[in-house]
Amino acid sequence: LVRLLQAYLQKQQVTGDQLQGVLGVFQKLIASKALDHQGFYILNALVESLPSSALGPYLTNIWSLLCQRLQTSSTPKYTKHFLIFLAMFIDKHGVSVVMNSIDSLQQGLFGMLLQQVLMPNFSAVKGDVESKLCAVALTKILCDCPTILSDTATWGQLLSILVSYIEGVTVNDGDEGSGFDMDAMVGYSAAYAQLHHAQKKEVDPLPNISDVRAYLAQSLSKLSHTHPLATTVSQVLSSESQNTLRSYLSAVNATLN
């Protein structure tokens, strides 16, 4: 039934009482360790099909539910699905929409999730579609988030992790279910939804981006026109990672200022 609902949501926008009803199903599923992934299937379908304005009134409650579960009873499976959902949301609606909606729950929460959940754990996300979602989302965080750009240490760490991730290097093998301290606060896997039938072709949610290496190189090059990066990159990346990034830039005839 969840798969049928998911397929319906991908083709038909829901509003009003219908949307509230769908979110009620999500809330029940996300509370279950056995069924939480199905809650993310529903949530991802909504994020993909609806404008952020339609989801806006419900986002504070959605993030509250997700973060409470992350703190109280997370599992490696839950953390991976959470990260892919986060990536899907960023890829579809932009970093600022996601950051502002999360920070409406508590100021600075987006940065906390970035430091304590995303950076230590996203390298555990596997799969062609899922990896693409995460790589594109991290590129957007690097290039479209002034808060991160102003923090050279975090920006450099993110870039290093992303290059390693793209190259298939596991940069952290920690417990994906730990590390998020909700006590410091006031109180999407398959994030991309697919039907998982053997005969059904996997759908790419980002068909306009064919190569994440090229996407990263072009995004950094564009950013460097207004925010010079060459010196920073030479300071924050290892020699090996610098060479890897140069190969990305060379492949698309781009440079960093």
PDB file of C-alpha atoms in Angstrom:
ATOM      1  CA  LEU A   1       0.000   0.000   0.000  1.00  0.00           C
ATOM      2  CA  VAL A   2       2.856   2.372   0.784  1.00  0.00           C
ATOM      3  CA  ARG A   3       4.342   1.712  -2.668  1.00  0.00           C
ATOM      4  CA  LEU A   4       1.020   2.518  -4.306  1.00  0.00           C
ATOM      5  CA  LEU A   5       0.741   5.723  -2.272  1.00  0.00           C
ATOM      6  CA  GLN A   6       4.291   6.628  -3.176  1.00  0.00           C
ATOM      7  CA  ALA A   7       3.648   6.104  -6.894  1.00  0.00           C
ATOM      8  CA  TYR A   8       0.468   8.201  -6.641  1.00  0.00           C
ATOM      9  CA  LEU A   9       2.297  11.040  -4.876  1.00  0.00           C
ATOM     10  CA  GLN A  10       4.944  11.130  -7.585  1.00  0.00           C
ATOM     11  CA  LYS A  11       2.258  11.753 -10.212  1.00  0.00           C
ATOM     12  CA  GLN A  12      -0.364  13.753  -8.319  1.00  0.00           C
ATOM     13  CA  GLN A  13       0.088  16.780  -6.060  1.00  0.00           C
ATOM     14  CA  VAL A  14      -1.834  16.571  -2.800  1.00  0.00           C
ATOM     15  CA  THR A  15      -2.943  19.556  -0.708  1.00  0.00           C
ATOM     16  CA  GLY A  16      -5.030  20.421   2.319  1.00  0.00           C
ATOM     17  CA  ASP A  17      -6.639  17.530   4.162  1.00  0.00           C
ATOM     18  CA  GLN A  18      -5.117  15.024   1.745  1.00  0.00           C
ATOM     19  CA  LEU A  19      -1.613  16.256   2.508  1.00  0.00           C
ATOM     20  CA  GLN A  20      -2.266  16.189   6.244  1.00  0.00           C
ATOM     21  CA  GLY A  21      -3.509  12.626   5.931  1.00  0.00           C
ATOM     22  CA  VAL A  22      -0.412  11.553   4.023  1.00  0.00           C
ATOM     23  CA  LEU A  23       1.815  13.177   6.634  1.00  0.00           C
ATOM     24  CA  GLY A  24      -0.108  11.303   9.316  1.00  0.00           C
ATOM     25  CA  VAL A  25       0.845   8.032   7.608  1.00  0.00           C
ATOM     26  CA  PHE A  26       4.471   9.213   7.444  1.00  0.00           C
ATOM     27  CA  GLN A  27       4.446  10.039  11.165  1.00  0.00           C
ATOM     28  CA  LYS A  28       3.270   6.551  12.103  1.00  0.00           C
ATOM     29  CA  LEU A  29       5.766   4.811   9.839  1.00  0.00           C
ATOM     30  CA  ILE A  30       8.761   6.900  10.930  1.00  0.00           C
ATOM     31  CA  ALA A  31       8.221   5.864  14.547  1.00  0.00           C
ATOM     32  CA  SER A  32       8.797   2.203  13.665  1.00  0.00           C
ATOM     33  CA  LYS A  33      12.307   0.781  13.302  1.00  0.00           C
ATOM     34  CA  ALA A  34      10.895  -1.880  11.006  1.00  0.00           C
ATOM     35  CA  LEU A  35       8.899   0.503   8.779  1.00  0.00           C
ATOM     36  CA  ASP A  36      10.734   3.835   8.993  1.00  0.00           C
ATOM     37  CA  HIS A  37      12.176   3.447   5.485  1.00  0.00           C
ATOM     38  CA  GLN A  38       8.627   3.409   4.116  1.00  0.00           C
ATOM     39  CA  GLY A  39       7.971   6.702   5.880  1.00  0.00           C
ATOM     40  CA  PHE A  40      10.932   8.153   4.010  1.00  0.00           C
ATOM     41  CA  TYR A  41       9.564   6.813   0.698  1.00  0.00           C
ATOM     42  CA  ILE A  42       6.432   8.884   1.301  1.00  0.00           C
ATOM     43  CA  LEU A  43       8.363  11.942   2.449  1.00  0.00           C
ATOM     44  CA  ASN A  44      10.700  11.830  -0.533  1.00  0.00           C
ATOM     45  CA  ALA A  45       7.799  11.577  -2.955  1.00  0.00           C
ATOM     46  CA  LEU A  46       6.268  14.692  -1.364  1.00  0.00           C
ATOM     47  CA  VAL A  47       9.540  16.626  -1.542  1.00  0.00           C
ATOM     48  CA  GLU A  48       9.950  15.709  -5.178  1.00  0.00           C
ATOM     49  CA  SER A  49       6.407  16.504  -6.274  1.00  0.00           C
ATOM     50  CA  LEU A  50       5.439  19.540  -4.198  1.00  0.00           C
ATOM     51  CA  PRO A  51       6.822  23.091  -4.148  1.00  0.00           C
ATOM     52  CA  SER A  52       8.534  24.039  -0.915  1.00  0.00           C
ATOM     53  CA  SER A  53       5.744  26.556  -0.230  1.00  0.00           C
ATOM     54  CA  ALA A  54       3.208  23.721  -0.016  1.00  0.00           C
ATOM     55  CA  LEU A  55       5.354  21.858   2.500  1.00  0.00           C
ATOM     56  CA  GLY A  56       6.297  25.006   4.410  1.00  0.00           C
ATOM     57  CA  PRO A  57       3.569  24.906   7.088  1.00  0.00           C
ATOM     58  CA  TYR A  58       4.492  21.322   7.969  1.00  0.00           C
ATOM     59  CA  LEU A  59       8.294  21.446   7.867  1.00  0.00           C
ATOM     60  CA  THR A  60       8.913  22.393  11.491  1.00  0.00           C
ATOM     61  CA  ASN A  61       6.897  19.392  12.654  1.00  0.00           C
ATOM     62  CA  ILE A  62       8.545  17.102  10.083  1.00  0.00           C
ATOM     63  CA  TRP A  63      12.064  18.087  11.197  1.00  0.00           C
ATOM     64  CA  SER A  64      11.062  17.793  14.841  1.00  0.00           C
ATOM     65  CA  LEU A  65       9.833  14.224  14.316  1.00  0.00           C
ATOM     66  CA  LEU A  66      12.918  13.253  12.324  1.00  0.00           C
ATOM     67  CA  CYS A  67      15.387  14.759  14.790  1.00  0.00           C
ATOM     68  CA  GLN A  68      13.660  13.299  17.830  1.00  0.00           C
ATOM     69  CA  ARG A  69      13.895   9.856  16.277  1.00  0.00           C
ATOM     70  CA  LEU A  70      17.519  10.554  15.326  1.00  0.00           C
ATOM     71  CA  GLN A  71      18.304  11.329  18.952  1.00  0.00           C
ATOM     72  CA  THR A  72      16.277   8.736  20.791  1.00  0.00           C
ATOM     73  CA  SER A  73      16.355   5.573  18.717  1.00  0.00           C
ATOM     74  CA  SER A  74      18.405   5.959  15.575  1.00  0.00           C
ATOM     75  CA  THR A  75      19.810   2.991  13.685  1.00  0.00           C
ATOM     76  CA  PRO A  76      22.311   2.821  10.814  1.00  0.00           C
ATOM     77  CA  LYS A  77      19.390   2.258   8.435  1.00  0.00           C
ATOM     78  CA  TYR A  78      17.502   5.265   9.774  1.00  0.00           C
ATOM     79  CA  THR A  79      20.566   7.515   9.584  1.00  0.00           C
ATOM     80  CA  LYS A  80      21.205   6.580   5.958  1.00  0.00           C
ATOM     81  CA  HIS A  81      17.592   7.216   4.975  1.00  0.00           C
ATOM     82  CA  PHE A  82      17.659  10.518   6.859  1.00  0.00           C
ATOM     83  CA  LEU A  83      20.799  11.633   5.019  1.00  0.00           C
ATOM     84  CA  ILE A  84      19.426  10.707   1.612  1.00  0.00           C
ATOM     85  CA  PHE A  85      16.211  12.550   2.385  1.00  0.00           C
ATOM     86  CA  LEU A  86      18.234  15.590   3.439  1.00  0.00           C
ATOM     87  CA  ALA A  87      20.187  15.368   0.183  1.00  0.00           C
ATOM     88  CA  MET A  88      17.026  14.990  -1.892  1.00  0.00           C
ATOM     89  CA  PHE A  89      15.484  18.029  -0.215  1.00  0.00           C
ATOM     90  CA  ILE A  90      18.600  20.139  -0.834  1.00  0.00           C
ATOM     91  CA  ASP A  91      18.876  18.982  -4.447  1.00  0.00           C
ATOM     92  CA  LYS A  92      15.231  19.723  -5.222  1.00  0.00           C
ATOM     93  CA  HIS A  93      14.663  22.940  -3.242  1.00  0.00           C
ATOM     94  CA  GLY A  94      18.074  24.436  -2.454  1.00  0.00           C
ATOM     95  CA  VAL A  95      20.288  24.797   0.599  1.00  0.00           C
ATOM     96  CA  SER A  96      18.695  27.984   1.901  1.00  0.00           C
ATOM     97  CA  VAL A  97      15.168  26.509   1.991  1.00  0.00           C
ATOM     98  CA  VAL A  98      16.406  23.448   3.856  1.00  0.00           C
ATOM     99  CA  MET A  99      18.667  25.354   6.240  1.00  0.00           C
ATOM    100  CA  ASN A 100      16.002  27.934   7.097  1.00  0.00           C
ATOM    101  CA  SER A 101      13.350  25.274   7.671  1.00  0.00           C
ATOM    102  CA  ILE A 102      15.651  23.294   9.968  1.00  0.00           C
ATOM    103  CA  ASP A 103      16.873  26.370  11.821  1.00  0.00           C
ATOM    104  CA  SER A 104      13.253  27.408  12.424  1.00  0.00           C
ATOM    105  CA  LEU A 105      13.181  24.491  14.854  1.00  0.00           C
ATOM    106  CA  GLN A 106      16.256  25.873  16.551  1.00  0.00           C
ATOM    107  CA  GLN A 107      18.817  28.391  15.368  1.00  0.00           C
ATOM    108  CA  GLY A 108      22.027  26.641  14.357  1.00  0.00           C
ATOM    109  CA  LEU A 109      20.461  23.189  14.074  1.00  0.00           C
ATOM    110  CA  PHE A 110      21.416  22.824  10.408  1.00  0.00           C
ATOM    111  CA  GLY A 111      25.084  23.355  11.277  1.00  0.00           C
ATOM    112  CA  MET A 112      24.778  20.875  14.122  1.00  0.00           C
ATOM    113  CA  LEU A 113      23.324  18.222  11.815  1.00  0.00           C
ATOM    114  CA  LEU A 114      26.040  18.949   9.289  1.00  0.00           C
ATOM    115  CA  GLN A 115      28.822  18.508  11.829  1.00  0.00           C
ATOM    116  CA  GLN A 116      27.415  15.661  13.919  1.00  0.00           C
ATOM    117  CA  VAL A 117      25.395  13.591  11.460  1.00  0.00           C
ATOM    118  CA  LEU A 118      26.108  14.344   7.807  1.00  0.00           C
ATOM    119  CA  MET A 119      29.883  14.707   7.820  1.00  0.00           C
ATOM    120  CA  PRO A 120      30.650  11.631   9.968  1.00  0.00           C
ATOM    121  CA  ASN A 121      28.148   9.328   8.289  1.00  0.00           C
ATOM    122  CA  PHE A 122      27.248  10.159   4.709  1.00  0.00           C
ATOM    123  CA  SER A 123      30.125   8.119   3.271  1.00  0.00           C
ATOM    124  CA  ALA A 124      28.159   5.024   4.322  1.00  0.00           C
ATOM    125  CA  VAL A 125      25.465   5.878   1.744  1.00  0.00           C
ATOM    126  CA  LYS A 126      25.867   3.608  -1.276  1.00  0.00           C
ATOM    127  CA  GLY A 127      24.090   3.105  -4.587  1.00  0.00           C
ATOM    128  CA  ASP A 128      24.356   5.022  -7.854  1.00  0.00           C
ATOM    129  CA  VAL A 129      21.275   7.190  -7.341  1.00  0.00           C
ATOM    130  CA  GLU A 130      21.816   7.694  -3.619  1.00  0.00           C
ATOM    131  CA  SER A 131      25.505   8.575  -4.060  1.00  0.00           C
ATOM    132  CA  LYS A 132      24.633  11.071  -6.774  1.00  0.00           C
ATOM    133  CA  LEU A 133      22.029  12.727  -4.548  1.00  0.00           C
ATOM    134  CA  CYS A 134      24.569  13.083  -1.730  1.00  0.00           C
ATOM    135  CA  ALA A 135      27.421  14.333  -3.935  1.00  0.00           C
ATOM    136  CA  VAL A 136      25.228  16.991  -5.541  1.00  0.00           C
ATOM    137  CA  ALA A 137      23.820  18.071  -2.177  1.00  0.00           C
ATOM    138  CA  LEU A 138      27.291  18.468  -0.669  1.00  0.00           C
ATOM    139  CA  THR A 139      28.356  20.485  -3.692  1.00  0.00           C
ATOM    140  CA  LYS A 140      25.390  22.787  -3.140  1.00  0.00           C
ATOM    141  CA  ILE A 141      26.259  23.147   0.552  1.00  0.00           C
ATOM    142  CA  LEU A 142      29.835  24.039  -0.402  1.00  0.00           C
ATOM    143  CA  CYS A 143      28.859  26.577  -3.047  1.00  0.00           C
ATOM    144  CA  ASP A 144      25.460  27.961  -2.061  1.00  0.00           C
ATOM    145  CA  CYS A 145      25.681  28.326   1.723  1.00  0.00           C
ATOM    146  CA  PRO A 146      27.312  31.574   2.936  1.00  0.00           C
ATOM    147  CA  THR A 147      27.480  30.273   6.511  1.00  0.00           C
ATOM    148  CA  ILE A 148      29.687  27.370   5.437  1.00  0.00           C
ATOM    149  CA  LEU A 149      31.726  29.528   3.059  1.00  0.00           C
ATOM    150  CA  SER A 150      32.628  31.811   5.955  1.00  0.00           C
ATOM    151  CA  ASP A 151      33.925  28.853   7.987  1.00  0.00           C
ATOM    152  CA  THR A 152      37.111  27.873   6.174  1.00  0.00           C
ATOM    153  CA  ALA A 153      37.847  24.859   8.364  1.00  0.00           C
ATOM    154  CA  THR A 154      34.403  23.297   7.880  1.00  0.00           C
ATOM    155  CA  TRP A 155      34.339  24.195   4.192  1.00  0.00           C
ATOM    156  CA  GLY A 156      37.707  22.558   3.643  1.00  0.00           C
ATOM    157  CA  GLN A 157      36.719  19.446   5.561  1.00  0.00           C
ATOM    158  CA  LEU A 158      33.534  19.135   3.520  1.00  0.00           C
ATOM    159  CA  LEU A 159      35.406  19.508   0.244  1.00  0.00           C
ATOM    160  CA  SER A 160      37.968  16.899   1.281  1.00  0.00           C
ATOM    161  CA  ILE A 161      35.231  14.461   2.316  1.00  0.00           C
ATOM    162  CA  LEU A 162      33.325  15.058  -0.916  1.00  0.00           C
ATOM    163  CA  VAL A 163      36.324  14.436  -3.179  1.00  0.00           C
ATOM    164  CA  SER A 164      37.087  11.231  -1.293  1.00  0.00           C
ATOM    165  CA  TYR A 165      33.437  10.187  -1.500  1.00  0.00           C
ATOM    166  CA  ILE A 166      33.284  10.761  -5.235  1.00  0.00           C
ATOM    167  CA  GLU A 167      36.443   8.716  -5.682  1.00  0.00           C
ATOM    168  CA  GLY A 168      34.918   5.873  -3.681  1.00  0.00           C
ATOM    169  CA  VAL A 169      37.069   6.223  -0.589  1.00  0.00           C
ATOM    170  CA  THR A 170      35.383   5.543   2.739  1.00  0.00           C
ATOM    171  CA  VAL A 171      36.439   8.443   4.933  1.00  0.00           C
ATOM    172  CA  ASN A 172      34.709   7.342   8.135  1.00  0.00           C
ATOM    173  CA  ASP A 173      33.603   3.948   9.369  1.00  0.00           C
ATOM    174  CA  GLY A 174      31.958   5.141  12.576  1.00  0.00           C
ATOM    175  CA  ASP A 175      28.559   4.197  13.920  1.00  0.00           C
ATOM    176  CA  GLU A 176      26.014   5.845  11.662  1.00  0.00           C
ATOM    177  CA  GLY A 177      23.490   5.817  14.451  1.00  0.00           C
ATOM    178  CA  SER A 178      25.416   7.981  16.887  1.00  0.00           C
ATOM    179  CA  GLY A 179      26.838  11.438  17.258  1.00  0.00           C
ATOM    180  CA  PHE A 180      23.792  13.719  17.327  1.00  0.00           C
ATOM    181  CA  ASP A 181      23.442  15.565  20.615  1.00  0.00           C
ATOM    182  CA  MET A 182      19.864  16.841  20.856  1.00  0.00           C
ATOM    183  CA  ASP A 183      20.501  17.721  24.486  1.00  0.00           C
ATOM    184  CA  ALA A 184      22.509  20.688  23.232  1.00  0.00           C
ATOM    185  CA  MET A 185      19.297  22.069  21.741  1.00  0.00           C
ATOM    186  CA  VAL A 186      16.138  23.640  22.968  1.00  0.00           C
ATOM    187  CA  GLY A 187      13.540  21.698  22.588  1.00  0.00           C
ATOM    188  CA  TYR A 188      15.392  11.344   2.788  1.00  0.00           C
ATOM    189  CA  SER A 189      17.327   6.648   1.660  1.00  0.00           C
ATOM    190  CA  ALA A 190      16.206   5.360  -0.676  1.00  0.00           C
ATOM    191  CA  ALA A 191      15.497   8.615   0.196  1.00  0.00           C
ATOM    192  CA  TYR A 192      14.871   8.503  -3.399  1.00  0.00           C
ATOM    193  CA  ALA A 193      11.753   6.495  -3.853  1.00  0.00           C
ATOM    194  CA  GLN A 194      11.752   3.559  -6.197  1.00  0.00           C
ATOM    195  CA  LEU A 195       9.372   0.614  -6.401  1.00  0.00           C
ATOM    196  CA  HIS A 196      12.152  -1.974  -6.061  1.00  0.00           C
ATOM    197  CA  HIS A 197      10.685  -4.375  -8.593  1.00  0.00           C
ATOM    198  CA  ALA A 198      13.446  -6.262 -10.388  1.00  0.00           C
ATOM    199  CA  GLN A 199      12.006  -5.393 -13.758  1.00  0.00           C
ATOM    200  CA  LYS A 200      11.528  -1.686 -12.978  1.00  0.00           C
ATOM    201  CA  LYS A 201      14.254   0.618 -14.173  1.00  0.00           C
ATOM    202  CA  GLU A 202      15.763   2.826 -11.488  1.00  0.00           C
ATOM    203  CA  VAL A 203      14.740   6.445 -11.931  1.00  0.00           C
ATOM    204  CA  ASP A 204      17.308   9.222 -11.743  1.00  0.00           C
ATOM    205  CA  PRO A 205      15.861  12.160  -9.757  1.00  0.00           C
ATOM    206  CA  LEU A 206      18.565  14.479 -11.180  1.00  0.00           C
ATOM    207  CA  PRO A 207      18.592  13.706 -14.919  1.00  0.00           C
ATOM    208  CA  ASN A 208      20.144  17.059 -15.814  1.00  0.00           C
ATOM    209  CA  ILE A 209      23.337  16.223 -13.907  1.00  0.00           C
ATOM    210  CA  SER A 210      25.186  13.425 -15.661  1.00  0.00           C
ATOM    211  CA  ASP A 211      28.594  13.663 -13.985  1.00  0.00           C
ATOM    212  CA  VAL A 212      29.079  14.674 -10.345  1.00  0.00           C
ATOM    213  CA  ARG A 213      32.788  15.358 -10.923  1.00  0.00           C
ATOM    214  CA  ALA A 214      31.968  17.859 -13.645  1.00  0.00           C
ATOM    215  CA  TYR A 215      29.179  19.343 -11.536  1.00  0.00           C
ATOM    216  CA  LEU A 216      31.566  19.925  -8.611  1.00  0.00           C
ATOM    217  CA  ALA A 217      34.259  21.412 -10.843  1.00  0.00           C
ATOM    218  CA  GLN A 218      31.873  23.766 -12.633  1.00  0.00           C
ATOM    219  CA  SER A 219      30.210  24.836  -9.385  1.00  0.00           C
ATOM    220  CA  LEU A 220      33.533  25.617  -7.692  1.00  0.00           C
ATOM    221  CA  SER A 221      34.819  27.465 -10.741  1.00  0.00           C
ATOM    222  CA  LYS A 222      31.689  29.605 -10.907  1.00  0.00           C
ATOM    223  CA  LEU A 223      31.880  30.351  -7.189  1.00  0.00           C
ATOM    224  CA  SER A 224      35.545  31.353  -7.444  1.00  0.00           C
ATOM    225  CA  HIS A 225      34.650  34.285  -9.714  1.00  0.00           C
ATOM    226  CA  THR A 226      33.041  36.022  -6.739  1.00  0.00           C
ATOM    227  CA  HIS A 227      34.700  34.158  -3.882  1.00  0.00           C
ATOM    228  CA  PRO A 228      38.351  33.292  -4.722  1.00  0.00           C
ATOM    229  CA  LEU A 229      39.115  29.696  -3.774  1.00  0.00           C
ATOM    230  CA  ALA A 230      42.523  28.773  -5.169  1.00  0.00           C
ATOM    231  CA  THR A 231      44.481  29.670  -2.029  1.00  0.00           C
ATOM    232  CA  THR A 232      41.927  28.097   0.292  1.00  0.00           C
ATOM    233  CA  VAL A 233      41.886  24.850  -1.685  1.00  0.00           C
ATOM    234  CA  SER A 234      45.684  24.632  -1.568  1.00  0.00           C
ATOM    235  CA  GLN A 235      45.528  25.040   2.210  1.00  0.00           C
ATOM    236  CA  VAL A 236      42.699  22.644   3.061  1.00  0.00           C
ATOM    237  CA  LEU A 237      43.204  19.730   0.658  1.00  0.00           C
ATOM    238  CA  SER A 238      45.935  17.128   0.686  1.00  0.00           C
ATOM    239  CA  SER A 239      48.245  17.002  -2.331  1.00  0.00           C
ATOM    240  CA  GLU A 240      46.448  13.917  -3.591  1.00  0.00           C
ATOM    241  CA  SER A 241      43.021  15.535  -3.296  1.00  0.00           C
ATOM    242  CA  GLN A 242      44.313  18.702  -4.967  1.00  0.00           C
ATOM    243  CA  ASN A 243      45.496  16.635  -7.916  1.00  0.00           C
ATOM    244  CA  THR A 244      42.154  14.876  -8.090  1.00  0.00           C
ATOM    245  CA  LEU A 245      40.283  18.188  -8.072  1.00  0.00           C
ATOM    246  CA  ARG A 246      42.593  19.554 -10.783  1.00  0.00           C
ATOM    247  CA  SER A 247      41.667  16.586 -12.959  1.00  0.00           C
ATOM    248  CA  TYR A 248      37.964  17.416 -12.473  1.00  0.00           C
ATOM    249  CA  LEU A 249      38.587  21.039 -13.464  1.00  0.00           C
ATOM    250  CA  SER A 250      40.742  20.116 -16.437  1.00  0.00           C
ATOM    251  CA  ALA A 251      38.097  17.734 -17.766  1.00  0.00           C
ATOM    252  CA  VAL A 252      35.623  20.618 -18.108  1.00  0.00           C
ATOM    253  CA  ASN A 253      38.198  23.289 -19.032  1.00  0.00           C
ATOM    254  CA  ALA A 254      37.599  25.177 -15.799  1.00  0.00           C
ATOM    255  CA  THR A 255      39.897  26.912 -13.341  1.00  0.00           C
ATOM    256  CA  LEU A 256      39.767  28.322  -9.836  1.00  0.00           C
ATOM    257  CA  ASN A 257      40.482  31.969  -9.124  1.00  0.00           C
TER     258      ASN A 257
END
